[in-house]
PDB file of C-alpha atoms in Angstrom:
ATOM      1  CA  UNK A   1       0.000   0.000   0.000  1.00  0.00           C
ATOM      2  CA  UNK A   2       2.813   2.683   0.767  1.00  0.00           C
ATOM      3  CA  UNK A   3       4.991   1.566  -2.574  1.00  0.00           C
ATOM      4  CA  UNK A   4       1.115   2.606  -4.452  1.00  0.00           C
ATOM      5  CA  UNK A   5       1.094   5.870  -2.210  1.00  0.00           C
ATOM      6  CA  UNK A   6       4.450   6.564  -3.035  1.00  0.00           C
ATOM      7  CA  UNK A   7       4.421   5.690  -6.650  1.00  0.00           C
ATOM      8  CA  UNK A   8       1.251   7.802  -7.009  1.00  0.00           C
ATOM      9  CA  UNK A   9       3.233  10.808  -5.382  1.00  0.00           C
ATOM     10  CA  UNK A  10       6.205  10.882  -7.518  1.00  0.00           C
ATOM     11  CA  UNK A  11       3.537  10.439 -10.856  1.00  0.00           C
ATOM     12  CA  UNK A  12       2.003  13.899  -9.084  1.00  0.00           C
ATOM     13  CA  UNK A  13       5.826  15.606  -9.049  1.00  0.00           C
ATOM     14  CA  UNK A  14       6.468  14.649 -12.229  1.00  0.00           C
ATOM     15  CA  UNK A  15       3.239  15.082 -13.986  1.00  0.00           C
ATOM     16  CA  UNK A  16       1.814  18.420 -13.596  1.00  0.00           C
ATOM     17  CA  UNK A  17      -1.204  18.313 -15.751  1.00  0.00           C
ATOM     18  CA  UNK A  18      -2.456  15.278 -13.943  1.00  0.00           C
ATOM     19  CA  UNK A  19      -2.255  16.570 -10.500  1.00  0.00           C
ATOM     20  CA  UNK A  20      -3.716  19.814 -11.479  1.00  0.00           C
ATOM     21  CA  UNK A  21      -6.667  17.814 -13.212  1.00  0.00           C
ATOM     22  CA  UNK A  22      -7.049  16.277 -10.143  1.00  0.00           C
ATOM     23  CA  UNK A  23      -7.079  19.369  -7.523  1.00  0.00           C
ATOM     24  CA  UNK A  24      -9.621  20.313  -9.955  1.00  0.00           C
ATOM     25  CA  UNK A  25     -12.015  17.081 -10.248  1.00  0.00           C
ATOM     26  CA  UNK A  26     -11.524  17.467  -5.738  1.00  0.00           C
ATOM     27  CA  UNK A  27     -12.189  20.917  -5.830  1.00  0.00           C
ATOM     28  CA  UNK A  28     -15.324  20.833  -8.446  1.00  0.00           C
ATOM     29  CA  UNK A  29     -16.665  17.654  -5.671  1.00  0.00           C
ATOM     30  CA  UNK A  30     -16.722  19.926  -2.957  1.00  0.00           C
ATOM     31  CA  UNK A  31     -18.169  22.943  -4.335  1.00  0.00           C
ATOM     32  CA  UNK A  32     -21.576  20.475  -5.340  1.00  0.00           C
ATOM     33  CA  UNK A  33     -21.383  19.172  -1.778  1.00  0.00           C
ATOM     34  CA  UNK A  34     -21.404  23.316  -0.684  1.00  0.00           C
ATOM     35  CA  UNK A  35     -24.311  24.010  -3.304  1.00  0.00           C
ATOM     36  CA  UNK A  36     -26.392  20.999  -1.623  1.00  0.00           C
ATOM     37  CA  UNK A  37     -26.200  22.374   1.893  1.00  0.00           C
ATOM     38  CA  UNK A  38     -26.822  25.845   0.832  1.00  0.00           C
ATOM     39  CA  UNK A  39     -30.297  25.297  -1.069  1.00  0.00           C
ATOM     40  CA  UNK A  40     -31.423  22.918   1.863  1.00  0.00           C
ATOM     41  CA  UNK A  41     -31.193  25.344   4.307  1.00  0.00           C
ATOM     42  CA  UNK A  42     -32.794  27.982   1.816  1.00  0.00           C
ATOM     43  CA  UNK A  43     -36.093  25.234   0.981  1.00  0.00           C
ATOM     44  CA  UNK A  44     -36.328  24.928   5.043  1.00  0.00           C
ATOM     45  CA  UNK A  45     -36.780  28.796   5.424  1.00  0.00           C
ATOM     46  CA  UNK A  46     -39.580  28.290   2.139  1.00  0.00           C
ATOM     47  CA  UNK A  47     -41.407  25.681   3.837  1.00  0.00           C
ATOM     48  CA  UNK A  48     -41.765  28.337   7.383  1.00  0.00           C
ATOM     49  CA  UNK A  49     -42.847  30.901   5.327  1.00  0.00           C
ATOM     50  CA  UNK A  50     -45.351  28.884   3.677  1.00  0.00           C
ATOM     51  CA  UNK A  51     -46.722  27.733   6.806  1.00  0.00           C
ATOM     52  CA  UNK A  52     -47.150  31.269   7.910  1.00  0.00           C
ATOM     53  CA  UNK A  53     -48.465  31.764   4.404  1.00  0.00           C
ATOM     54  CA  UNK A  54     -51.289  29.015   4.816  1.00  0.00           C
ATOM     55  CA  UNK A  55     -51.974  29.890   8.737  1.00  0.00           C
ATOM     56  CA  UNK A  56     -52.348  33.642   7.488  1.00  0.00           C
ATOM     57  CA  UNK A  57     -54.680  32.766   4.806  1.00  0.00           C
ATOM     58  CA  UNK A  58     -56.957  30.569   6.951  1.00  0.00           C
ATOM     59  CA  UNK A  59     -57.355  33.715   9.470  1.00  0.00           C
ATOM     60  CA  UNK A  60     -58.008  35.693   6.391  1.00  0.00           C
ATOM     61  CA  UNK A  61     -60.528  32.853   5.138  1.00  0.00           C
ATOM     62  CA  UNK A  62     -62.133  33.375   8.506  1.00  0.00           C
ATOM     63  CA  UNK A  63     -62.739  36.906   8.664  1.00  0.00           C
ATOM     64  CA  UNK A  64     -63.576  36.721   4.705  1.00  0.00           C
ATOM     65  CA  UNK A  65     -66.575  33.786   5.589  1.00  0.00           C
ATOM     66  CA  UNK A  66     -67.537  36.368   8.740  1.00  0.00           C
ATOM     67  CA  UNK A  67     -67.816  39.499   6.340  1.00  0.00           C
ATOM     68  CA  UNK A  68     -70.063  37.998   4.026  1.00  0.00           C
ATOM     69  CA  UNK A  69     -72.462  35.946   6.354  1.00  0.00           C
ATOM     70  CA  UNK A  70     -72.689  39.384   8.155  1.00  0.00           C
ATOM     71  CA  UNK A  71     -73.278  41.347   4.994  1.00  0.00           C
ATOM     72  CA  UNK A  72     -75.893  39.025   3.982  1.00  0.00           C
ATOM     73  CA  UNK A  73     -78.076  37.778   7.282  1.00  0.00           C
ATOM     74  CA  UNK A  74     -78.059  41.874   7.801  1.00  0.00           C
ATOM     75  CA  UNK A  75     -80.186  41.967   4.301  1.00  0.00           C
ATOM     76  CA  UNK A  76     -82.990  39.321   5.996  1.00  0.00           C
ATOM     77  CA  UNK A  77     -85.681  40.775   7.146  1.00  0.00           C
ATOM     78  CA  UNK A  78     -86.088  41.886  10.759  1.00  0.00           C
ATOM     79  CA  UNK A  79     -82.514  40.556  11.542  1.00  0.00           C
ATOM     80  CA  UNK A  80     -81.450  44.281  12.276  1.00  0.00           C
ATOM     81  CA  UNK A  81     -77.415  44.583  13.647  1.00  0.00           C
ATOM     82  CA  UNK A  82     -76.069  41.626  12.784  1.00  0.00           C
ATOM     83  CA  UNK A  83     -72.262  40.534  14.053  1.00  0.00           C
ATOM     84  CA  UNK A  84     -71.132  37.204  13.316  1.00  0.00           C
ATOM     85  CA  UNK A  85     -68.130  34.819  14.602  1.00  0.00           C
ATOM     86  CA  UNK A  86     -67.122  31.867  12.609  1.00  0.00           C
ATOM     87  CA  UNK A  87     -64.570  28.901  14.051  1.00  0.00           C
ATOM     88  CA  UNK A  88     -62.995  26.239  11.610  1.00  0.00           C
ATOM     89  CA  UNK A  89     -62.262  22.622  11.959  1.00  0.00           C
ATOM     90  CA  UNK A  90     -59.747  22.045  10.173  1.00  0.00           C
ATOM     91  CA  UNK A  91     -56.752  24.368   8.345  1.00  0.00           C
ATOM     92  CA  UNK A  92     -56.264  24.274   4.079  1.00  0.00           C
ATOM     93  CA  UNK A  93     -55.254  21.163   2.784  1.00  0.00           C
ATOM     94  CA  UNK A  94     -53.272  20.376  -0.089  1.00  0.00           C
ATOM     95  CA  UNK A  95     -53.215  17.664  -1.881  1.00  0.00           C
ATOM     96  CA  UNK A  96     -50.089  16.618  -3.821  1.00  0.00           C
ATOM     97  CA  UNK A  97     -49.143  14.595  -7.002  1.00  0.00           C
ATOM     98  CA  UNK A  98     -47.995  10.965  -5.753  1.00  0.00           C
ATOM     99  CA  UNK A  99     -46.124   7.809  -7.607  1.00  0.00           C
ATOM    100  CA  UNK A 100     -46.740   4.574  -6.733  1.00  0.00           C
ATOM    101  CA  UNK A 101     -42.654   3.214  -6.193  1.00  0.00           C
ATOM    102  CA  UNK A 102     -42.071  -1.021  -6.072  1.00  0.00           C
ATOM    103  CA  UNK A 103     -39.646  -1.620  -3.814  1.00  0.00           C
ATOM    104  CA  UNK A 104     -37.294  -5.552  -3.041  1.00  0.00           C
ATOM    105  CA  UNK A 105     -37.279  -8.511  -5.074  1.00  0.00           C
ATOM    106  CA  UNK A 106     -39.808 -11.322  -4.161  1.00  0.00           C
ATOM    107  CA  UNK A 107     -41.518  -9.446  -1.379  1.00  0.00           C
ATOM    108  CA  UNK A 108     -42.973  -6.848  -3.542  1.00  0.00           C
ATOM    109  CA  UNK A 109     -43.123  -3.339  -1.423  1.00  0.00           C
ATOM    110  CA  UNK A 110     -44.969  -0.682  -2.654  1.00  0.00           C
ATOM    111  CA  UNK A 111     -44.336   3.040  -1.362  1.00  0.00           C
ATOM    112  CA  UNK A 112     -46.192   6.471  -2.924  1.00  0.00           C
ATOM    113  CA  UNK A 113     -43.700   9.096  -2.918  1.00  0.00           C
ATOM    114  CA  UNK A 114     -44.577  12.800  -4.223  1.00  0.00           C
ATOM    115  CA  UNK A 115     -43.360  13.770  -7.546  1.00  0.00           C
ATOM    116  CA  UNK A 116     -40.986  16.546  -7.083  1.00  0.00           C
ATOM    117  CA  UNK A 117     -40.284  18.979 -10.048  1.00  0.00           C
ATOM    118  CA  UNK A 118     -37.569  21.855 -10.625  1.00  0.00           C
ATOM    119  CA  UNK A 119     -39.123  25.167 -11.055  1.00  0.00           C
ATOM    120  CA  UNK A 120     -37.490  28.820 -10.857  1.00  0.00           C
ATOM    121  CA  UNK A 121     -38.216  28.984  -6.819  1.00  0.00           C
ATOM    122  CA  UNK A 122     -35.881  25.389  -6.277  1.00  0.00           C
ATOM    123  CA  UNK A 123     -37.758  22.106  -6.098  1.00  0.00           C
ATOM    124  CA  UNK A 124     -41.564  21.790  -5.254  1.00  0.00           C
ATOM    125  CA  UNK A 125     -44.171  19.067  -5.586  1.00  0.00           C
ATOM    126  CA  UNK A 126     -47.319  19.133  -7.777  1.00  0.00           C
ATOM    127  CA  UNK A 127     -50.182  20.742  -6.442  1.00  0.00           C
ATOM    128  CA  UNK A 128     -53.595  19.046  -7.624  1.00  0.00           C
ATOM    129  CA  UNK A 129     -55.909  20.595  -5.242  1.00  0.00           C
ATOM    130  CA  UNK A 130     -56.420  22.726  -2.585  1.00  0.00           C
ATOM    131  CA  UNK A 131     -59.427  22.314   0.031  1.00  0.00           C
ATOM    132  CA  UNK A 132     -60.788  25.071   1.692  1.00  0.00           C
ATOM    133  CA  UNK A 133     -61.131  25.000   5.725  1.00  0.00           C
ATOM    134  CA  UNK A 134     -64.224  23.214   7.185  1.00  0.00           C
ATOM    135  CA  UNK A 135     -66.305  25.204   9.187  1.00  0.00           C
ATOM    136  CA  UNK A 136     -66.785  23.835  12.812  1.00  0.00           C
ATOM    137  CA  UNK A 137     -69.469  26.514  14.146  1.00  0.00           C
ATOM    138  CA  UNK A 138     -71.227  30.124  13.237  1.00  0.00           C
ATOM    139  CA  UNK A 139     -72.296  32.458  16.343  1.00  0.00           C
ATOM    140  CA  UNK A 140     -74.618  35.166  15.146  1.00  0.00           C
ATOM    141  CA  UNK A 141     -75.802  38.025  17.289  1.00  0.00           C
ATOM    142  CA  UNK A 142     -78.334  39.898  15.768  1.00  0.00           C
ATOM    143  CA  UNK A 143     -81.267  42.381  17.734  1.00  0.00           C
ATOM    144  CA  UNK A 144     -83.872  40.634  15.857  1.00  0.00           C
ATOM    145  CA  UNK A 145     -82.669  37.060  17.268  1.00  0.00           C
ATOM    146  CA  UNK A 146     -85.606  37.189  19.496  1.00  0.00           C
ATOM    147  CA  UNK A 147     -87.839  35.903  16.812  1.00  0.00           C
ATOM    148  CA  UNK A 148     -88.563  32.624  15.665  1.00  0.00           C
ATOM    149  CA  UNK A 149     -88.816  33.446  12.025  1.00  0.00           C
ATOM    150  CA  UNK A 150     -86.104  35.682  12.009  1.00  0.00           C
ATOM    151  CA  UNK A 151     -83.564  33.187  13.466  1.00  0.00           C
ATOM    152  CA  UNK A 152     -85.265  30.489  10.783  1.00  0.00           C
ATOM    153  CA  UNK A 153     -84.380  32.626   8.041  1.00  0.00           C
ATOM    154  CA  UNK A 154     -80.999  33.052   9.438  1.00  0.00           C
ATOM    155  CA  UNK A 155     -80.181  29.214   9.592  1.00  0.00           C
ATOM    156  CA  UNK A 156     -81.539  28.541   6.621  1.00  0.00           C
ATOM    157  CA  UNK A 157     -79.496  31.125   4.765  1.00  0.00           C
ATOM    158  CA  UNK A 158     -75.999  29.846   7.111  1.00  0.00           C
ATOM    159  CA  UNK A 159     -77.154  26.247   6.302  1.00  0.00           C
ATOM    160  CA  UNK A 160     -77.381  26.647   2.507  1.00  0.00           C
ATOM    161  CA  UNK A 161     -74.330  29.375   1.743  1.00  0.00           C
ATOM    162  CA  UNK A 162     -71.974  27.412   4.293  1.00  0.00           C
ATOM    163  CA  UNK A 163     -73.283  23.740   3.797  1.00  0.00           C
ATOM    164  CA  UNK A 164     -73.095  23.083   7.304  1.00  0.00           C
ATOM    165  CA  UNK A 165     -75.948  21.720   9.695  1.00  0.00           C
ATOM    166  CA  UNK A 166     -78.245  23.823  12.073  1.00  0.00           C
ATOM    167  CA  UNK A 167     -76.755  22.181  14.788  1.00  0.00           C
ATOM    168  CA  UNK A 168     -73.840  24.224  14.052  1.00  0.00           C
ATOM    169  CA  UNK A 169     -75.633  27.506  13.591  1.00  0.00           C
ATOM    170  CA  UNK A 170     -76.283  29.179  17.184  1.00  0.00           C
ATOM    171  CA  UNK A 171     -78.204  32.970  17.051  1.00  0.00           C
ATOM    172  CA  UNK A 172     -79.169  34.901  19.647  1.00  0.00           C
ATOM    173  CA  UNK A 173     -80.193  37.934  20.676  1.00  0.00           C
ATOM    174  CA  UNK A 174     -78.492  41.143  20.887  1.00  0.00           C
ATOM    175  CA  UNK A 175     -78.554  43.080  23.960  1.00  0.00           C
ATOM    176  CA  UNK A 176     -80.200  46.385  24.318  1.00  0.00           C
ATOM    177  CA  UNK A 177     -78.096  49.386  24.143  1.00  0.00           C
ATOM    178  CA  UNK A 178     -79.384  51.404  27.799  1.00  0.00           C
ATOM    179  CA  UNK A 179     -78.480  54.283  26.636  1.00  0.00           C
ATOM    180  CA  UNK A 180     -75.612  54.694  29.212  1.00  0.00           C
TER     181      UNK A 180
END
């Protein structure tokens, strides 16, 4: 082993094109080792931002589901001041492109792994769909809650536009305003 070292070492002193050739070939093998740390650390800081991204955009779903149950339950008849609170199950889920992937010899194994393409912004899977939060519960407070027909009108109108159950539809009253 130390005659192949050595022999090797006086090849390098005596041929200079093949040891530069080499410090090149070494040099080239640890700048793609360098360029695979440096995007990993760049996709983690993606992936955080689109978790902010997604929890941002179910608060904004929220408020969005809120503003338009309010602007339409006020336009029922006898429902008055209306102010409305909705709560979700569940946040926005996105469903990606999988493969199926056989896996071992005579035990067949079968894995699904996502199918990851290169775009501009690095490497990202294929989005097929996207599914909007699921509603858990509506609280409306409106002053004509004291009525029967009123709050009828109201869950009818929540059940249809939202999908969701009465049971899940609570309306009450609003308190009077004293004056005070």
């Amino acid at each position: 082993m130390k005659k192949l070292i050595e022999k090797a070492a006086d090849k390098f002193n005596t041929d200079k094109k093949t040891a530069v050739i080499i410090l090149i070939g070494i040099a080239g093998v640890i700048l793609l080792v360098i360029s695979e740390i440096i995007p990993l650390s760049a996709s983690k800081e993606k992936h955080n931002e689109r978790n902010e991204t997604q929890t941002v955009s179910c608060s904004d779903y929220e408020k969005e589901v809120e503003q338009r149950l309010q602007s339409i339950i006020s336009k029922i008849e006898g429902a008055g001041n209306v102010s409305v609170m909705v709560t979700l199950e569940s946040t926005v889920e996105s469903v990606y492109a999988q493969e199926e992937k056989q896996s071992g010899g005579e035990n067949k194994n079968y894995e699904n792994q996502y199918v990851i393409i290169k775009t501009n912004d690095g490497e990202g899977g294929i989005l097929l769909k996207t599914t909007e939060p699921q509603i858990r519960g509506v609280a409306i407070v409106c002053t004509g809650g004291n009525s029967a027909v009123v709050r009828q009108n109201i869950t009818n109108t929540v059940t249809a536009v939202l999908g969701i159950s009465s049971a899940r539809v609570n309306i009450t009253a609003m308190k009077k305003d004293n004056g005070g």
